Amino acid sequence: MGDKYLTLSELNLEGQLLGFVGGEPGKYKYLQLAVPSGNVEIKLPKELRRLLSSSLVPGQQLRICGHRQVDSRTSKIKIKAYRVTPIDTCQNQELPPPIKARIMVCQKGGCLKRGGKGLLSELEKTLCDRGLLDKVTIEHTSCQKCCSSAPNCVLHLGKKKYKNIHPEAIASLLESHLTE
């Protein structure tokens, strides 16, 4: 058994954004691009969908880097983007900008009684001292269902998840993540 899609080639397209299709707002799967030879539909990777649908406007000139693939069963060609860049901006500026890290701190009774408020204030102080507070989103959550290890704190960096780590360790992880 082989893969359903076989990669034909890489491609670079420039054209005018016509709009987004497929899915609900913020989760559109495709963008439509007007190019000299006609209109093309380009599949967007999941990590770009929300950002692009909120930051791009129809009529904007775009440069798309992607792969052209053929469905081995139907022989239909599909284009999948891995980079979408507005042409009217600096060449080195790519979308998306670095994804903000997310820290979720439980603010329910058990965690608060076991030091949740202190954890939250120490976390904010540590991030502020290191100049990282604007690069992270701190969310106050309800119960995270790990009451035995309270107070609960979860750090999301891209696809990685770190649970119950000290604020200094969170700041160190953020610094190393942001310098990569």
mmCIF file of C-alpha atoms in Angstrom:
data_model
loop_
_atom_site.group_PDB
_atom_site.id
_atom_site.type_symbol
_atom_site.label_atom_id
_atom_site.label_comp_id
_atom_site.label_asym_id
_atom_site.label_seq_id
_atom_site.Cartn_x
_atom_site.Cartn_y
_atom_site.Cartn_z
ATOM 1 C CA MET A 1 0.000 0.000 0.000
ATOM 2 C CA GLY A 2 1.403 3.399 -0.831
ATOM 3 C CA ASP A 3 0.460 6.847 0.240
ATOM 4 C CA LYS A 4 -2.754 8.185 -1.188
ATOM 5 C CA TYR A 5 -0.991 11.373 -2.314
ATOM 6 C CA LEU A 6 2.282 11.405 -4.205
ATOM 7 C CA THR A 7 4.290 14.632 -4.127
ATOM 8 C CA LEU A 8 4.972 15.918 -7.632
ATOM 9 C CA SER A 9 6.933 19.082 -6.976
ATOM 10 C CA GLU A 10 7.430 22.179 -4.899
ATOM 11 C CA LEU A 11 5.891 25.356 -6.183
ATOM 12 C CA ASN A 12 5.838 29.079 -5.601
ATOM 13 C CA LEU A 13 2.716 30.978 -6.599
ATOM 14 C CA GLU A 14 1.964 34.674 -6.562
ATOM 15 C CA GLY A 15 -1.525 35.996 -6.893
ATOM 16 C CA GLN A 16 -4.450 37.845 -5.422
ATOM 17 C CA LEU A 17 -6.399 36.408 -2.488
ATOM 18 C CA LEU A 18 -10.034 35.832 -3.440
ATOM 19 C CA GLY A 19 -11.158 34.440 -0.091
ATOM 20 C CA PHE A 20 -11.291 31.421 2.201
ATOM 21 C CA VAL A 21 -13.440 28.294 1.864
ATOM 22 C CA GLY A 22 -14.131 25.011 3.630
ATOM 23 C CA GLY A 23 -15.011 24.914 7.307
ATOM 24 C CA GLU A 24 -16.218 27.552 9.711
ATOM 25 C CA PRO A 25 -14.722 31.047 10.176
ATOM 26 C CA GLY A 26 -11.275 30.832 11.745
ATOM 27 C CA LYS A 27 -10.931 27.210 10.659
ATOM 28 C CA TYR A 28 -11.061 27.537 6.877
ATOM 29 C CA LYS A 29 -9.182 24.709 5.192
ATOM 30 C CA TYR A 30 -8.494 26.397 1.849
ATOM 31 C CA LEU A 31 -7.722 29.781 0.378
ATOM 32 C CA GLN A 32 -8.609 30.756 -3.169
ATOM 33 C CA LEU A 33 -5.953 32.552 -5.165
ATOM 34 C CA ALA A 34 -6.334 34.312 -8.523
ATOM 35 C CA VAL A 35 -3.267 33.617 -10.673
ATOM 36 C CA PRO A 36 -2.734 34.492 -14.377
ATOM 37 C CA SER A 37 -3.809 30.999 -15.497
ATOM 38 C CA GLY A 38 -7.046 31.070 -13.435
ATOM 39 C CA ASN A 39 -8.183 30.481 -9.878
ATOM 40 C CA VAL A 40 -6.599 27.848 -7.626
ATOM 41 C CA GLU A 41 -7.627 26.409 -4.293
ATOM 42 C CA ILE A 42 -4.763 25.853 -1.848
ATOM 43 C CA LYS A 43 -5.017 23.743 1.300
ATOM 44 C CA LEU A 44 -3.746 25.423 4.473
ATOM 45 C CA PRO A 45 -1.951 23.571 7.281
ATOM 46 C CA LYS A 46 -3.863 23.589 10.585
ATOM 47 C CA GLU A 47 -1.348 25.830 12.354
ATOM 48 C CA LEU A 48 -1.850 28.615 9.768
ATOM 49 C CA ARG A 49 -5.643 28.550 9.386
ATOM 50 C CA ARG A 50 -6.805 30.757 12.264
ATOM 51 C CA LEU A 51 -3.977 33.276 11.880
ATOM 52 C CA LEU A 52 -4.353 33.701 8.128
ATOM 53 C CA SER A 53 -8.130 33.957 8.112
ATOM 54 C CA SER A 54 -7.933 36.785 10.650
ATOM 55 C CA SER A 55 -4.924 38.647 9.202
ATOM 56 C CA LEU A 56 -5.408 38.487 5.429
ATOM 57 C CA VAL A 57 -8.040 40.341 3.433
ATOM 58 C CA PRO A 58 -9.442 39.527 -0.005
ATOM 59 C CA GLY A 59 -7.642 41.463 -2.722
ATOM 60 C CA GLN A 60 -4.264 41.212 -0.994
ATOM 61 C CA GLN A 61 -1.291 40.005 -3.056
ATOM 62 C CA LEU A 62 0.256 36.799 -1.676
ATOM 63 C CA ARG A 63 3.227 34.535 -2.267
ATOM 64 C CA ILE A 64 2.496 30.875 -1.559
ATOM 65 C CA CYS A 65 5.182 28.217 -1.089
ATOM 66 C CA GLY A 66 3.862 24.696 -1.155
ATOM 67 C CA HIS A 67 3.789 21.218 -2.599
ATOM 68 C CA ARG A 68 1.839 19.944 -5.558
ATOM 69 C CA GLN A 69 0.503 16.440 -4.912
ATOM 70 C CA VAL A 70 -1.470 13.987 -7.006
ATOM 71 C CA ASP A 71 -4.099 11.616 -5.640
ATOM 72 C CA SER A 72 -2.946 8.192 -6.894
ATOM 73 C CA ARG A 73 -6.545 6.938 -7.109
ATOM 74 C CA THR A 74 -8.314 9.831 -8.826
ATOM 75 C CA SER A 75 -5.321 11.545 -10.507
ATOM 76 C CA LYS A 76 -6.497 14.914 -9.158
ATOM 77 C CA ILE A 77 -3.820 17.452 -8.264
ATOM 78 C CA LYS A 78 -3.920 19.143 -4.862
ATOM 79 C CA ILE A 79 -1.796 22.078 -3.686
ATOM 80 C CA LYS A 80 -0.845 22.291 -0.019
ATOM 81 C CA ALA A 81 0.833 25.443 1.338
ATOM 82 C CA TYR A 82 3.562 25.494 3.952
ATOM 83 C CA ARG A 83 4.242 29.244 3.816
ATOM 84 C CA VAL A 84 1.971 32.182 2.990
ATOM 85 C CA THR A 85 3.536 35.639 2.761
ATOM 86 C CA PRO A 86 1.913 38.950 1.802
ATOM 87 C CA ILE A 87 3.936 40.428 -1.075
ATOM 88 C CA ASP A 88 3.553 44.038 0.053
ATOM 89 C CA THR A 89 5.574 43.345 3.237
ATOM 90 C CA CYS A 90 9.262 42.796 3.801
ATOM 91 C CA GLN A 91 10.607 39.650 2.086
ATOM 92 C CA ASN A 92 12.036 38.266 5.344
ATOM 93 C CA GLN A 93 8.777 38.642 7.241
ATOM 94 C CA GLU A 94 6.831 35.406 7.107
ATOM 95 C CA LEU A 95 3.463 34.403 8.471
ATOM 96 C CA PRO A 96 2.716 33.260 11.068
ATOM 97 C CA PRO A 97 4.536 35.245 13.737
ATOM 98 C CA PRO A 98 5.785 33.181 16.657
ATOM 99 C CA ILE A 99 2.859 31.572 18.436
ATOM 100 C CA LYS A 100 2.439 32.908 21.937
ATOM 101 C CA ALA A 101 3.050 30.427 24.665
ATOM 102 C CA ARG A 102 0.088 29.644 26.887
ATOM 103 C CA ILE A 103 0.109 28.990 30.616
ATOM 104 C CA MET A 104 -3.040 27.604 32.216
ATOM 105 C CA VAL A 105 -3.259 28.014 36.005
ATOM 106 C CA CYS A 106 -6.080 26.342 37.951
ATOM 107 C CA GLN A 107 -8.075 28.795 40.063
ATOM 108 C CA LYS A 108 -10.511 26.408 41.748
ATOM 109 C CA GLY A 109 -10.747 25.878 45.514
ATOM 110 C CA GLY A 110 -8.330 22.955 45.971
ATOM 111 C CA CYS A 111 -5.544 24.569 43.991
ATOM 112 C CA LEU A 112 -6.083 27.969 45.618
ATOM 113 C CA LYS A 113 -5.893 26.405 49.109
ATOM 114 C CA ARG A 114 -2.658 24.627 48.192
ATOM 115 C CA GLY A 115 -0.858 27.709 46.897
ATOM 116 C CA GLY A 116 -2.512 28.562 43.586
ATOM 117 C CA LYS A 117 -2.600 32.321 44.234
ATOM 118 C CA GLY A 118 1.044 32.325 45.288
ATOM 119 C CA LEU A 119 1.986 30.302 42.209
ATOM 120 C CA LEU A 120 0.156 32.726 39.933
ATOM 121 C CA SER A 121 1.739 35.840 41.478
ATOM 122 C CA GLU A 122 5.221 34.258 41.498
ATOM 123 C CA LEU A 123 4.784 33.234 37.870
ATOM 124 C CA GLU A 124 3.720 36.746 36.818
ATOM 125 C CA LYS A 125 6.598 38.314 38.792
ATOM 126 C CA THR A 126 9.198 35.940 37.312
ATOM 127 C CA LEU A 127 7.976 36.485 33.750
ATOM 128 C CA CYS A 128 7.841 40.253 34.277
ATOM 129 C CA ASP A 129 11.396 40.330 35.693
ATOM 130 C CA ARG A 130 12.700 38.485 32.626
ATOM 131 C CA GLY A 131 10.658 40.576 30.152
ATOM 132 C CA LEU A 132 8.572 37.603 29.008
ATOM 133 C CA LEU A 133 5.118 38.625 30.234
ATOM 134 C CA ASP A 134 4.075 40.035 26.833
ATOM 135 C CA LYS A 135 5.170 36.855 25.034
ATOM 136 C CA VAL A 136 2.867 34.541 26.947
ATOM 137 C CA THR A 137 -0.854 34.260 27.623
ATOM 138 C CA ILE A 138 -1.777 33.332 31.191
ATOM 139 C CA GLU A 139 -5.214 31.747 31.469
ATOM 140 C CA HIS A 140 -7.118 31.236 34.700
ATOM 141 C CA THR A 141 -8.821 27.866 34.347
ATOM 142 C CA SER A 142 -11.354 25.834 36.230
ATOM 143 C CA CYS A 143 -10.434 22.425 37.650
ATOM 144 C CA GLN A 144 -7.829 20.569 35.592
ATOM 145 C CA LYS A 145 -8.767 17.222 37.217
ATOM 146 C CA CYS A 146 -5.333 16.716 38.827
ATOM 147 C CA CYS A 147 -6.228 17.816 42.354
ATOM 148 C CA SER A 148 -3.733 15.442 43.988
ATOM 149 C CA SER A 149 -0.848 17.447 42.489
ATOM 150 C CA ALA A 150 -2.278 20.908 43.286
ATOM 151 C CA PRO A 151 -1.606 23.709 42.602
ATOM 152 C CA ASN A 152 -1.878 22.896 38.903
ATOM 153 C CA CYS A 153 -0.156 24.800 36.139
ATOM 154 C CA VAL A 154 0.264 23.709 32.486
ATOM 155 C CA LEU A 155 2.626 25.358 29.986
ATOM 156 C CA HIS A 156 1.861 24.936 26.258
ATOM 157 C CA LEU A 157 4.776 25.677 23.916
ATOM 158 C CA GLY A 158 3.702 24.854 20.381
ATOM 159 C CA LYS A 159 2.764 21.179 20.486
ATOM 160 C CA LYS A 160 4.618 20.488 23.748
ATOM 161 C CA LYS A 161 2.915 20.464 27.131
ATOM 162 C CA TYR A 162 4.638 20.781 30.519
ATOM 163 C CA LYS A 163 2.746 20.125 33.749
ATOM 164 C CA ASN A 164 3.408 21.307 37.320
ATOM 165 C CA ILE A 165 6.731 23.027 36.808
ATOM 166 C CA HIS A 166 8.216 25.844 38.874
ATOM 167 C CA PRO A 167 7.887 29.458 37.588
ATOM 168 C CA GLU A 168 11.684 29.725 37.135
ATOM 169 C CA ALA A 169 11.634 26.593 34.975
ATOM 170 C CA ILE A 170 8.743 28.025 32.955
ATOM 171 C CA ALA A 171 10.706 31.227 32.334
ATOM 172 C CA SER A 172 13.786 29.228 31.283
ATOM 173 C CA LEU A 173 11.731 27.090 28.880
ATOM 174 C CA LEU A 174 10.128 30.203 27.397
ATOM 175 C CA GLU A 175 13.514 31.862 26.876
ATOM 176 C CA SER A 176 14.951 28.815 25.130
ATOM 177 C CA HIS A 177 11.785 28.377 23.026
ATOM 178 C CA LEU A 178 11.792 32.028 21.910
ATOM 179 C CA THR A 179 15.473 31.997 20.907
ATOM 180 C CA GLU A 180 15.113 28.915 18.661
#
